[in-house]
Tab-separated table of C-alpha atoms in Angstrom:
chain	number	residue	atom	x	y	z
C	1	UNK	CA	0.000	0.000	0.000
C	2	UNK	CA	0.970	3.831	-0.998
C	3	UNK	CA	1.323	6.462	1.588
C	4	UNK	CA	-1.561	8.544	1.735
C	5	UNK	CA	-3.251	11.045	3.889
C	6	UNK	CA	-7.133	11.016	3.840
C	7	UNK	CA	-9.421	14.027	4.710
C	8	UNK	CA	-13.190	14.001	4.774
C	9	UNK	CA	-14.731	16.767	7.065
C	10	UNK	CA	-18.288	16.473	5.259
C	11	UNK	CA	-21.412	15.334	7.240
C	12	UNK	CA	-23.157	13.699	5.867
C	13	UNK	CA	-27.518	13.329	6.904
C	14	UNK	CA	-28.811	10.285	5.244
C	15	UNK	CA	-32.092	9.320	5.284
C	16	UNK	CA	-35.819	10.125	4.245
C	17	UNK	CA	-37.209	13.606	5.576
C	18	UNK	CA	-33.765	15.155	6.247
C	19	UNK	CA	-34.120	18.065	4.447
C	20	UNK	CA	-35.551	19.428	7.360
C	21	UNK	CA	-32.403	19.474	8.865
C	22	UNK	CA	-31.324	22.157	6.652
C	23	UNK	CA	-32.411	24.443	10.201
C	24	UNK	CA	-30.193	23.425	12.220
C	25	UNK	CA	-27.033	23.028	9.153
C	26	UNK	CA	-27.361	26.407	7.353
C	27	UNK	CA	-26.270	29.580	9.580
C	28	UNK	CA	-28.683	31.785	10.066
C	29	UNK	CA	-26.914	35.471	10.254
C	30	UNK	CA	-25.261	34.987	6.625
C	31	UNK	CA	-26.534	35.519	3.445
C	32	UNK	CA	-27.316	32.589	1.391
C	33	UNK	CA	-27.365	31.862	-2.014
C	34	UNK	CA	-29.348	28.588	-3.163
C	35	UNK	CA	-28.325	27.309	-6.288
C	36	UNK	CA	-29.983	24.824	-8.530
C	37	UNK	CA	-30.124	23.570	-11.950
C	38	UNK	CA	-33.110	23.330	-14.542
C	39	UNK	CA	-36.281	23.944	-12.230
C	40	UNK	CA	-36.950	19.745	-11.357
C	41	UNK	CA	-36.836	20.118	-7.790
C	42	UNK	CA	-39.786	22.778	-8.007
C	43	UNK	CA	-42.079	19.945	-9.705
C	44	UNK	CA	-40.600	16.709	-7.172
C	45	UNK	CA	-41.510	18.711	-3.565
C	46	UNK	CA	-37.442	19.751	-2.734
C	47	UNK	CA	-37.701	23.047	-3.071
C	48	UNK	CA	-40.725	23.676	-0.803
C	49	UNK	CA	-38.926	21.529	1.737
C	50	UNK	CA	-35.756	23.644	1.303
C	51	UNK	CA	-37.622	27.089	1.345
C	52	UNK	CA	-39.402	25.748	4.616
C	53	UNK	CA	-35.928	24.672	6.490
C	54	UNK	CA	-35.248	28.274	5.372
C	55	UNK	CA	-37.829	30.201	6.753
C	56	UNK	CA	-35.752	33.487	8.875
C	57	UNK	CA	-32.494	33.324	6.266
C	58	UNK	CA	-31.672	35.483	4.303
C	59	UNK	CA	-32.024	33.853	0.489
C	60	UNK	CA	-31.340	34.851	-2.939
C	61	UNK	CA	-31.513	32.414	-5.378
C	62	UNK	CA	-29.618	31.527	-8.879
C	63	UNK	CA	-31.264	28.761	-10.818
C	64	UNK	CA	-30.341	27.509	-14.616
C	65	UNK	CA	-27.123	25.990	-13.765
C	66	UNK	CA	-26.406	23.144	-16.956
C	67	UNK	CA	-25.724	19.787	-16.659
C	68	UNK	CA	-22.244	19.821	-17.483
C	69	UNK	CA	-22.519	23.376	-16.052
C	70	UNK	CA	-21.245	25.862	-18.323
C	71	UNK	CA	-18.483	28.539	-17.199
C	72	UNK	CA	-20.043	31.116	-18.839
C	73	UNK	CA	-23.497	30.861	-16.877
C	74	UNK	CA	-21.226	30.135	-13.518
C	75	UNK	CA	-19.672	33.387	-14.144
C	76	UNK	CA	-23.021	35.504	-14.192
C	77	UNK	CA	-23.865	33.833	-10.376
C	78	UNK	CA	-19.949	34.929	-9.088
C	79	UNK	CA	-20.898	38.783	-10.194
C	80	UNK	CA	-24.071	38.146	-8.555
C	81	UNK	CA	-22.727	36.736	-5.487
C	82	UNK	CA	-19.777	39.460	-5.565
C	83	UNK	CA	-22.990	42.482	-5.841
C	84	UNK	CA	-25.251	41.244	-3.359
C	85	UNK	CA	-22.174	40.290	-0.533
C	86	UNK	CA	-23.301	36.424	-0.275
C	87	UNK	CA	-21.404	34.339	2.126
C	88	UNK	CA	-22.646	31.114	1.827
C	89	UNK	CA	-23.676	29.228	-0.574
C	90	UNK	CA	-26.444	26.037	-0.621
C	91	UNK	CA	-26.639	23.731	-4.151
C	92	UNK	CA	-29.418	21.812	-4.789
C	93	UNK	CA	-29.310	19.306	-6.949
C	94	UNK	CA	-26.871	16.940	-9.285
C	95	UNK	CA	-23.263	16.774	-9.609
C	96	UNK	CA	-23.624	19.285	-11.688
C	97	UNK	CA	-25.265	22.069	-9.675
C	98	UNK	CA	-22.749	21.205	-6.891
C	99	UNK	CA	-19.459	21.358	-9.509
C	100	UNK	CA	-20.483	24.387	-10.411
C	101	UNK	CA	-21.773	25.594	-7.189
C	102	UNK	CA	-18.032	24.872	-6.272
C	103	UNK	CA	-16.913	26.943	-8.961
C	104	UNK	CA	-18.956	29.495	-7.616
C	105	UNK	CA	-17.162	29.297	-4.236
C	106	UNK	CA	-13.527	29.445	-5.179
C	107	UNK	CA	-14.683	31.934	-8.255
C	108	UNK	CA	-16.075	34.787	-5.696
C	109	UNK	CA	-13.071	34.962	-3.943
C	110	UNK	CA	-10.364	34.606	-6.829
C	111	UNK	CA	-7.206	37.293	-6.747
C	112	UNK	CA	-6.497	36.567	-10.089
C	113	UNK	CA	-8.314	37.868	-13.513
C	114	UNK	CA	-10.425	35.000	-14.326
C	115	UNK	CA	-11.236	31.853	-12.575
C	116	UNK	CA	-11.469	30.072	-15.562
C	117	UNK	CA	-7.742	30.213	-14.764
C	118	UNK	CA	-8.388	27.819	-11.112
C	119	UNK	CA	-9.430	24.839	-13.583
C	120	UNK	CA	-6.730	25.931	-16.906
C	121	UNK	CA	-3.797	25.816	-13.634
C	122	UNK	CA	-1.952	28.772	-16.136
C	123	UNK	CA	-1.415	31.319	-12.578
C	124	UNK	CA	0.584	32.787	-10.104
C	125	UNK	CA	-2.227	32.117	-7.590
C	126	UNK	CA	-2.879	29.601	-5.895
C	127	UNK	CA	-6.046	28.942	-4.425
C	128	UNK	CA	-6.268	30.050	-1.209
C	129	UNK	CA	-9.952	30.611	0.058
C	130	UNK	CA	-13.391	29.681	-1.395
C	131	UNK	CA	-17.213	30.906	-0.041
C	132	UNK	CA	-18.296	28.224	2.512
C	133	UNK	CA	-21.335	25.909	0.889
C	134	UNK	CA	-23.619	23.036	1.584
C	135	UNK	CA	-25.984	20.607	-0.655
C	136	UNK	CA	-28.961	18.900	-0.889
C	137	UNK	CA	-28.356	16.041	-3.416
C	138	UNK	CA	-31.441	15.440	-5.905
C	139	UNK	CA	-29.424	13.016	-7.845
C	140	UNK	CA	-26.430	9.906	-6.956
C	141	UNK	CA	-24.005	9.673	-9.623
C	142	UNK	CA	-20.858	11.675	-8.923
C	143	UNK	CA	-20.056	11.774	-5.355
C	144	UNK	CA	-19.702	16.036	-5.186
C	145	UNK	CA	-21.516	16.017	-2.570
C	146	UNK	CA	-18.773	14.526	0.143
C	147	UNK	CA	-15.869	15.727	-2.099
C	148	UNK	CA	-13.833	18.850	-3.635
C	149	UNK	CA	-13.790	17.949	-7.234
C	150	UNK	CA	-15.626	20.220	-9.485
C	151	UNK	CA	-15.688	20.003	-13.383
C	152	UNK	CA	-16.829	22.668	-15.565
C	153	UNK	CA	-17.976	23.577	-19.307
C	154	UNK	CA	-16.865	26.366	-21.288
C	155	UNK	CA	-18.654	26.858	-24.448
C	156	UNK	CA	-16.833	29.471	-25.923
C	157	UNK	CA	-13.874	27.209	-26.514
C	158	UNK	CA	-15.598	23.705	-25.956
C	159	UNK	CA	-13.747	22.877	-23.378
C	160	UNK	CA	-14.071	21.515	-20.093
C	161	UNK	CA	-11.805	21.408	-17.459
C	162	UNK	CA	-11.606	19.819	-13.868
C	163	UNK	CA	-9.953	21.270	-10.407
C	164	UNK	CA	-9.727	20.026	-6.647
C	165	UNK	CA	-9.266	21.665	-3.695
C	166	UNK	CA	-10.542	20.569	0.199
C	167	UNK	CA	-11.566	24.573	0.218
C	168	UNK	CA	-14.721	23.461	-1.917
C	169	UNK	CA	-15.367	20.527	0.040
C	170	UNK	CA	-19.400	20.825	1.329
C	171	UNK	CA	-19.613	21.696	4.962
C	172	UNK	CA	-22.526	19.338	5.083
C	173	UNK	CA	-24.938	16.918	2.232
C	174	UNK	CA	-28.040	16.258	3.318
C	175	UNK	CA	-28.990	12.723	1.469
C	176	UNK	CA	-32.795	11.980	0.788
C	177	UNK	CA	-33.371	8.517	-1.006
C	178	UNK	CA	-36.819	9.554	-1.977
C	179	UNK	CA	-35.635	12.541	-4.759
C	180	UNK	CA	-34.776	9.409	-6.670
C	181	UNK	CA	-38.628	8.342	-6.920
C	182	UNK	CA	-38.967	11.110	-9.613
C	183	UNK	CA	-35.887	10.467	-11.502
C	184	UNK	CA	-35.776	9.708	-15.418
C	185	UNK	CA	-34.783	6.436	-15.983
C	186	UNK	CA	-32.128	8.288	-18.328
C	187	UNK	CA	-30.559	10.250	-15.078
C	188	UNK	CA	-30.601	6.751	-13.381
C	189	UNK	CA	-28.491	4.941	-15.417
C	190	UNK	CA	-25.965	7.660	-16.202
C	191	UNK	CA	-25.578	8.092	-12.305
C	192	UNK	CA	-25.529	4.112	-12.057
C	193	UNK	CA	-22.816	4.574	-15.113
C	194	UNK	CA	-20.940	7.341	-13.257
C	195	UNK	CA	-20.437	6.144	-10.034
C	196	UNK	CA	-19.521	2.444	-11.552
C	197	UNK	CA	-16.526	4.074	-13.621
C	198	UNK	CA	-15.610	6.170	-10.540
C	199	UNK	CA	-14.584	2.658	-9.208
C	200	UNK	CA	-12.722	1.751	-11.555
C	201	UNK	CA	-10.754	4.553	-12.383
C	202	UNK	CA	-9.644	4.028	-8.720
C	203	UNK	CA	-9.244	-0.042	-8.741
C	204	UNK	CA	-8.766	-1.082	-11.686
C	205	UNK	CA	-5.086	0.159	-12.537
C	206	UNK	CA	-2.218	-2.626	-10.899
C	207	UNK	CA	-2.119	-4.504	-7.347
C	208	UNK	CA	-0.270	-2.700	-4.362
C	209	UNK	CA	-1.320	-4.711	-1.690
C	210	UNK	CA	-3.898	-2.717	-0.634
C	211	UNK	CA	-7.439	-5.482	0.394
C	212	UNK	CA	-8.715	-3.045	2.185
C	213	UNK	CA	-9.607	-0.736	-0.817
C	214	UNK	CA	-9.882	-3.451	-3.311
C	215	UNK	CA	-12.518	-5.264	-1.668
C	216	UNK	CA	-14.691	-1.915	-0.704
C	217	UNK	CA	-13.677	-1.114	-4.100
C	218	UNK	CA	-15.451	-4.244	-5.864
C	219	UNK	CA	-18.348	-4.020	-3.042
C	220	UNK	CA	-19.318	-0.943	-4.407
C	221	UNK	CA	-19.255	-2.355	-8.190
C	222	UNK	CA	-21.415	-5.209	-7.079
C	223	UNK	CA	-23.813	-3.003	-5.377
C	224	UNK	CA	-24.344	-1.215	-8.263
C	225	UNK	CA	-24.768	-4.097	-10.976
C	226	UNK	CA	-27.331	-5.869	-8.025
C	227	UNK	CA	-29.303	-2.257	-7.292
C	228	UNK	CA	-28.913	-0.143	-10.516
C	229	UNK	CA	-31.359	-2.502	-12.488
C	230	UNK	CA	-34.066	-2.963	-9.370
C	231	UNK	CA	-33.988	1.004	-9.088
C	232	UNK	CA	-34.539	1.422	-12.525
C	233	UNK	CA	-37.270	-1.118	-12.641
C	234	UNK	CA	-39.064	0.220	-9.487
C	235	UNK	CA	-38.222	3.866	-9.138
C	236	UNK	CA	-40.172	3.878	-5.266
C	237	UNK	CA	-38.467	0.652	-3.516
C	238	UNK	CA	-36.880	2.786	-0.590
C	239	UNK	CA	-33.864	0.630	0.239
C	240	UNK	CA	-33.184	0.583	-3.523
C	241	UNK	CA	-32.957	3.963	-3.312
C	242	UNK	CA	-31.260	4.350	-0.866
C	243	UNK	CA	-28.154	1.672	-1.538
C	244	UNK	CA	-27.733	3.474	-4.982
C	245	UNK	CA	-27.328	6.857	-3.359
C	246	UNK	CA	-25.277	5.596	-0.876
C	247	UNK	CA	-23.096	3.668	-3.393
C	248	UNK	CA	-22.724	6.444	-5.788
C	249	UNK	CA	-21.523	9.023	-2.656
C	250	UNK	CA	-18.649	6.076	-1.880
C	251	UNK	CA	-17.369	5.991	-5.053
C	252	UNK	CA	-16.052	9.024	-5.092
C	253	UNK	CA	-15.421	10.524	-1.300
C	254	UNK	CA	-11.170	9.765	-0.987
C	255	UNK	CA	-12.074	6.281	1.066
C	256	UNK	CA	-11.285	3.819	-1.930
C	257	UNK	CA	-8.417	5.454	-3.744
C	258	UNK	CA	-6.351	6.288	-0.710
C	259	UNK	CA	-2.991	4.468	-0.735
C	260	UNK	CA	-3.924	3.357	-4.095
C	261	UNK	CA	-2.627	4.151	-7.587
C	262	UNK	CA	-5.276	5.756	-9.686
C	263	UNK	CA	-6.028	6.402	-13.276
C	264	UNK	CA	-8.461	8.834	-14.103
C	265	UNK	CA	-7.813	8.505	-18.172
C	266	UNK	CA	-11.001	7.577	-18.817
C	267	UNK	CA	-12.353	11.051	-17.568
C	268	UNK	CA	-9.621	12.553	-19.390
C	269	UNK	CA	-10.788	11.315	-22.406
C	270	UNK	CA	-14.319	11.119	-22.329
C	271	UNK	CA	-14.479	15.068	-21.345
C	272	UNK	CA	-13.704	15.592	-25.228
C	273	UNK	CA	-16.685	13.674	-25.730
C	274	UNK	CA	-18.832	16.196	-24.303
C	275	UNK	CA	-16.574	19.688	-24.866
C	276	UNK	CA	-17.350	18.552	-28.323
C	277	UNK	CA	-20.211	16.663	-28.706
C	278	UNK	CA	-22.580	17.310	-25.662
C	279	UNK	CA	-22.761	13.577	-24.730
C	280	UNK	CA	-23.751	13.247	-21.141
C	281	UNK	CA	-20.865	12.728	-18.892
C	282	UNK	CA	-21.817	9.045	-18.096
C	283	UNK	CA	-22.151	7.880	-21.325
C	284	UNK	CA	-18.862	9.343	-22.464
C	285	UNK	CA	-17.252	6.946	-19.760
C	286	UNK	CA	-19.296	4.030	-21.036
C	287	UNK	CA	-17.654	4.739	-24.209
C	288	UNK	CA	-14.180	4.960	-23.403
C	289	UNK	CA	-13.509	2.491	-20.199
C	290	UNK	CA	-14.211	-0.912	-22.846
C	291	UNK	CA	-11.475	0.637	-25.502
C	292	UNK	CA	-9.045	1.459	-22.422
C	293	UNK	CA	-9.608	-1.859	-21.436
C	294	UNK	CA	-8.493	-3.311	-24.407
C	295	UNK	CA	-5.619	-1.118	-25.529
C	296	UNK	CA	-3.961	-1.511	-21.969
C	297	UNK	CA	-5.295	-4.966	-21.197
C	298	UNK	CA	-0.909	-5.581	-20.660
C	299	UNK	CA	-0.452	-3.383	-18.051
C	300	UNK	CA	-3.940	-3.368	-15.947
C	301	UNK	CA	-4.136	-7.634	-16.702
C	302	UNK	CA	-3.704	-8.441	-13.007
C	303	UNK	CA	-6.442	-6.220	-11.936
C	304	UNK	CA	-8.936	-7.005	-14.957
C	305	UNK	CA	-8.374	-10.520	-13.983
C	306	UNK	CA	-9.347	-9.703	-10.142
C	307	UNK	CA	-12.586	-7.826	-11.213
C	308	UNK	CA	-13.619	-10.646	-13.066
C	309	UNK	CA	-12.930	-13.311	-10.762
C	310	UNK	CA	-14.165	-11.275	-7.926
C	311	UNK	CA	-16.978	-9.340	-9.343
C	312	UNK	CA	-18.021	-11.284	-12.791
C	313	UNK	CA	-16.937	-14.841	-11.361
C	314	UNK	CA	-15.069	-14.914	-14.720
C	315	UNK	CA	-12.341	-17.678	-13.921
C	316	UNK	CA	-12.362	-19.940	-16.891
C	317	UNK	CA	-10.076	-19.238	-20.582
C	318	UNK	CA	-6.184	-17.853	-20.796
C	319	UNK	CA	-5.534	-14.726	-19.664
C	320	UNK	CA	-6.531	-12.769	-22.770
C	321	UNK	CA	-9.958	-14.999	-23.640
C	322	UNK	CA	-10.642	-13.770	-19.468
C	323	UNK	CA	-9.674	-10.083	-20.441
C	324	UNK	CA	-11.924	-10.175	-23.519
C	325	UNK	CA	-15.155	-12.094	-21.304
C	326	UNK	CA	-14.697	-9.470	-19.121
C	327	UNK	CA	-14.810	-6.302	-21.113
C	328	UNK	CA	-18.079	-7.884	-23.212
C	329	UNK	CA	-19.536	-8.349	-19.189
C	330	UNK	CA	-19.034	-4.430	-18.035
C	331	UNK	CA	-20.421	-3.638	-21.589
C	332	UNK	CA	-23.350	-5.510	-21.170
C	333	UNK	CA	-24.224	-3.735	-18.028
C	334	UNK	CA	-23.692	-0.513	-19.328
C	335	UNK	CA	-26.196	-1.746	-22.090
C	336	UNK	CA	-28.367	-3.698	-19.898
C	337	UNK	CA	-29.188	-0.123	-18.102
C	338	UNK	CA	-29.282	1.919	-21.413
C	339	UNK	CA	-25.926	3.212	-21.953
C	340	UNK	CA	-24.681	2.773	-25.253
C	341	UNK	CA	-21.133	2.374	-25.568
C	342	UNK	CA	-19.899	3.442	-29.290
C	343	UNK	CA	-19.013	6.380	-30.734
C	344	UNK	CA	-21.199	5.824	-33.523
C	345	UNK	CA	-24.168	5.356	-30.782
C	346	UNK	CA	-23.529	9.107	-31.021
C	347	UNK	CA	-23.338	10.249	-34.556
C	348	UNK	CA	-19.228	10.789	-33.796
C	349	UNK	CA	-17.152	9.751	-36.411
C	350	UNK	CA	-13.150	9.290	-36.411
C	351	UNK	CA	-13.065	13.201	-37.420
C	352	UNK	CA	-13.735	13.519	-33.868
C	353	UNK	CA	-11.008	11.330	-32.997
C	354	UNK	CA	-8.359	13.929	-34.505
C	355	UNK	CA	-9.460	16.803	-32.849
C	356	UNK	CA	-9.246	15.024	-29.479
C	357	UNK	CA	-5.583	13.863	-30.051
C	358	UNK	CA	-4.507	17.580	-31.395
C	359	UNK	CA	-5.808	18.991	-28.443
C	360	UNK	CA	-3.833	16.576	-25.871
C	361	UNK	CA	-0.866	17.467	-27.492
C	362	UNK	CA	-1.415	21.317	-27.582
C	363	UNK	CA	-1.841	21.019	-23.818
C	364	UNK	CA	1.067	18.773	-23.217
C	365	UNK	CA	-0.862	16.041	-21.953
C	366	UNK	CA	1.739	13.121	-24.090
C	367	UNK	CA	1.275	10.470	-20.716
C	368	UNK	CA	-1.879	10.096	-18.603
C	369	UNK	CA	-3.133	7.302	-16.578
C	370	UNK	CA	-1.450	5.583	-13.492
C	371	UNK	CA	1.559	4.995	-15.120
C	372	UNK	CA	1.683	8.376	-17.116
C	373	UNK	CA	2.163	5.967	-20.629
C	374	UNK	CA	-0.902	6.473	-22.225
C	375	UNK	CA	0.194	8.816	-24.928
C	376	UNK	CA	-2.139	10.895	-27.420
C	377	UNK	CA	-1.429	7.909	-30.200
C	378	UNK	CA	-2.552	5.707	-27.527
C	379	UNK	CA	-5.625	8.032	-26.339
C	380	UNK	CA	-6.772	7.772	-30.552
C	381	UNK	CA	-6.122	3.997	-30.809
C	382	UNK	CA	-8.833	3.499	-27.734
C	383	UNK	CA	-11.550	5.834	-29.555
C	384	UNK	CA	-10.811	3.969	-32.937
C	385	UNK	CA	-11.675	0.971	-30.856
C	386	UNK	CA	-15.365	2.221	-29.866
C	387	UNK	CA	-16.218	3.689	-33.122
């Protein structure tokens, strides 16, 4: 096992009728801005639940945030925040109203010209303070809610970049299993998607004696082939609910990739997808994770072989016939809940796959992955794969 440190000062308040607790979480002698995305949680009963937790704060409120959440609409709530002297700010929603919510924070309070320059890393500043915030998640998939990643859109340049930073880090998620009822069966299986490859960019890279993490690791994986299909199939089973929420948060909160190599090229890649494309974030991942597989079967073969054993009960064939069973298995579930996983599923062509290797060049990005090898030939011979 690695050396690591781990930090997670986010409570977390799980359970059904807990936005309520929003009184006792949110201070009451600063004013708050609540953020939130398209308008949902005015037609599935959160934001009368949040207004009433509210009653006696002071509240302005910025709706409209994208999924994918787009710099340049980000940008309009900082100059808000910045007029109207906000100090604290409350996201509800997705991933993507907290990412960008988290934008917001470290955005407000940014020395430098333009925060777009916190996710491009081209600054002499480094990020020293951010606006205090809390969340009230309306949708499990990608763990923002008891971490400090945030990744953000711009349009302008279709681009979208990712940052980090414990400063962004929720003071508190409230976690209700009952938003889910209302969910789309399309926001289900991205966030079953999402939080699946959020393993796996964490696990599935090469051994370092580490059990600990591998087996929470492929607990969490199991959890969500067993529960992503039932919630999908019965949107009000409770516990469902309520063990793909819970899932989705530990798949991304520090616990599982601590003292562990990661990856992460996955992401890497499949944000091209949607700077260029639009694709939802999920289904970019569903695209690229079976090609990575593939293309560096070599160097992640001892942990492939693990997940299948231990997660597929794939134990039968060489090495490479296992590999191979095991890549057509994670497709399959990515199909089996509606994620298509070609780039032709998506009207992309190999134009596409040009662009995407031009632009990891131009930004000097010739090795990702957890052994920094996977080079921009490399990063076009996995999307020639899932064409």
């Amino acid at each position: 096992m690695n050396n690591f440190e781990f930090y997670n000062p986010v409570r977390i308040v799980f359970g059904k009728g807990e936005i309520s607790a929003l009184k006792g979480l949110v201070p009451k002698d600063k004013k708050v801005m609540l953020t939130y995305g398209g308008g949902s949680i005015k037609k599935n009963g959160v934001y009368d639940q949040v207004k009433e937790a509210l009653q006696g704060v002071d509240v302005i409120e910025f709706g409209g945030i994208e999924p994918n959440p787009h710099y340049e609409t980000l940008m309009k709530a900082i100059e808000i925040v910045q007029k109207e002297k906000v100090d604290f700010l409350l996201a509800v929603g997705g991933g993507s109203v907290l990412d960008g919510t988290k934008f917001i924070a470290a955005g407000a309070l940014w020395p430098g010209e333009d925060p777009w320059e916190i996710l491009t890393g081209k600054t002499d500043f480094p990020l020293l303070k951010a606006l205090p915030l809390g969340s009230v998640l309306t949708l499990p998939a990608t763990g923002s809610e008891m971490n400090g990643n945030s990744v953000v859109t711009r349009v302008e340049t279709q681009e979208k970049l990712a940052f980090g930073s414990p400063l962004v880090m929720p003071q508190f998620s409230i976690l209700d299993p009952t938003v889910v009822f209302s969910l789309p069966d399309r926001q289900v299986a991205n966030g079953v998607v999402d939080a699946f490859v959020h393993v796996m960019e964490q696990y599935l890279t090469y051994p370092v004696d580490a059990p600990i993490q591998d087996r929470f690791a492929e607990s969490i994986l199991t959890t969500l082939i067993e529960e992503g299909p039932k919630v999908l199939a019965n949107r009000n089973d409770y516990n469902t609910a309520a063990n793909f929420m819970w899932a989705a948060t530990m798949a991304l909160n520090g616990l599982i990739g601590a003292g562990v190599p990661q990856d992460w090229a996955t992401h890497a890649i499949g944000h091209e997808i949607t700077a260029f494309h639009g694709v939802d974030h999920a289904r970019t991942l569903a695209v690229v994770l079976p090609g990575l597989m593939h293309i560096k079967r070599s160097n992640k073969k001892d942990k492939i072989l693990q997940y299948g054993a231990r997660v597929w009960n794939i134990t039968e064939g060489t090495e490479d016939e296992r590999i191979d069973q095991i890549i057509s298995a994670t497709v399959k579930f990515f199909e089996s809940v509606g994620i298509k996983t070609r780039l032709s599923d998506y009207d992309i062509d190999a134009s596409f796959i040009t662009k995407v290797k031009t632009r990891f060049l131009h930004r000097g990005m010739v090795g990702i992955g957890e052994h920094g090898d996977i080079s921009p030939d490399q990063v076009a011979e996995i999307l020639e794969h899932q064409l």
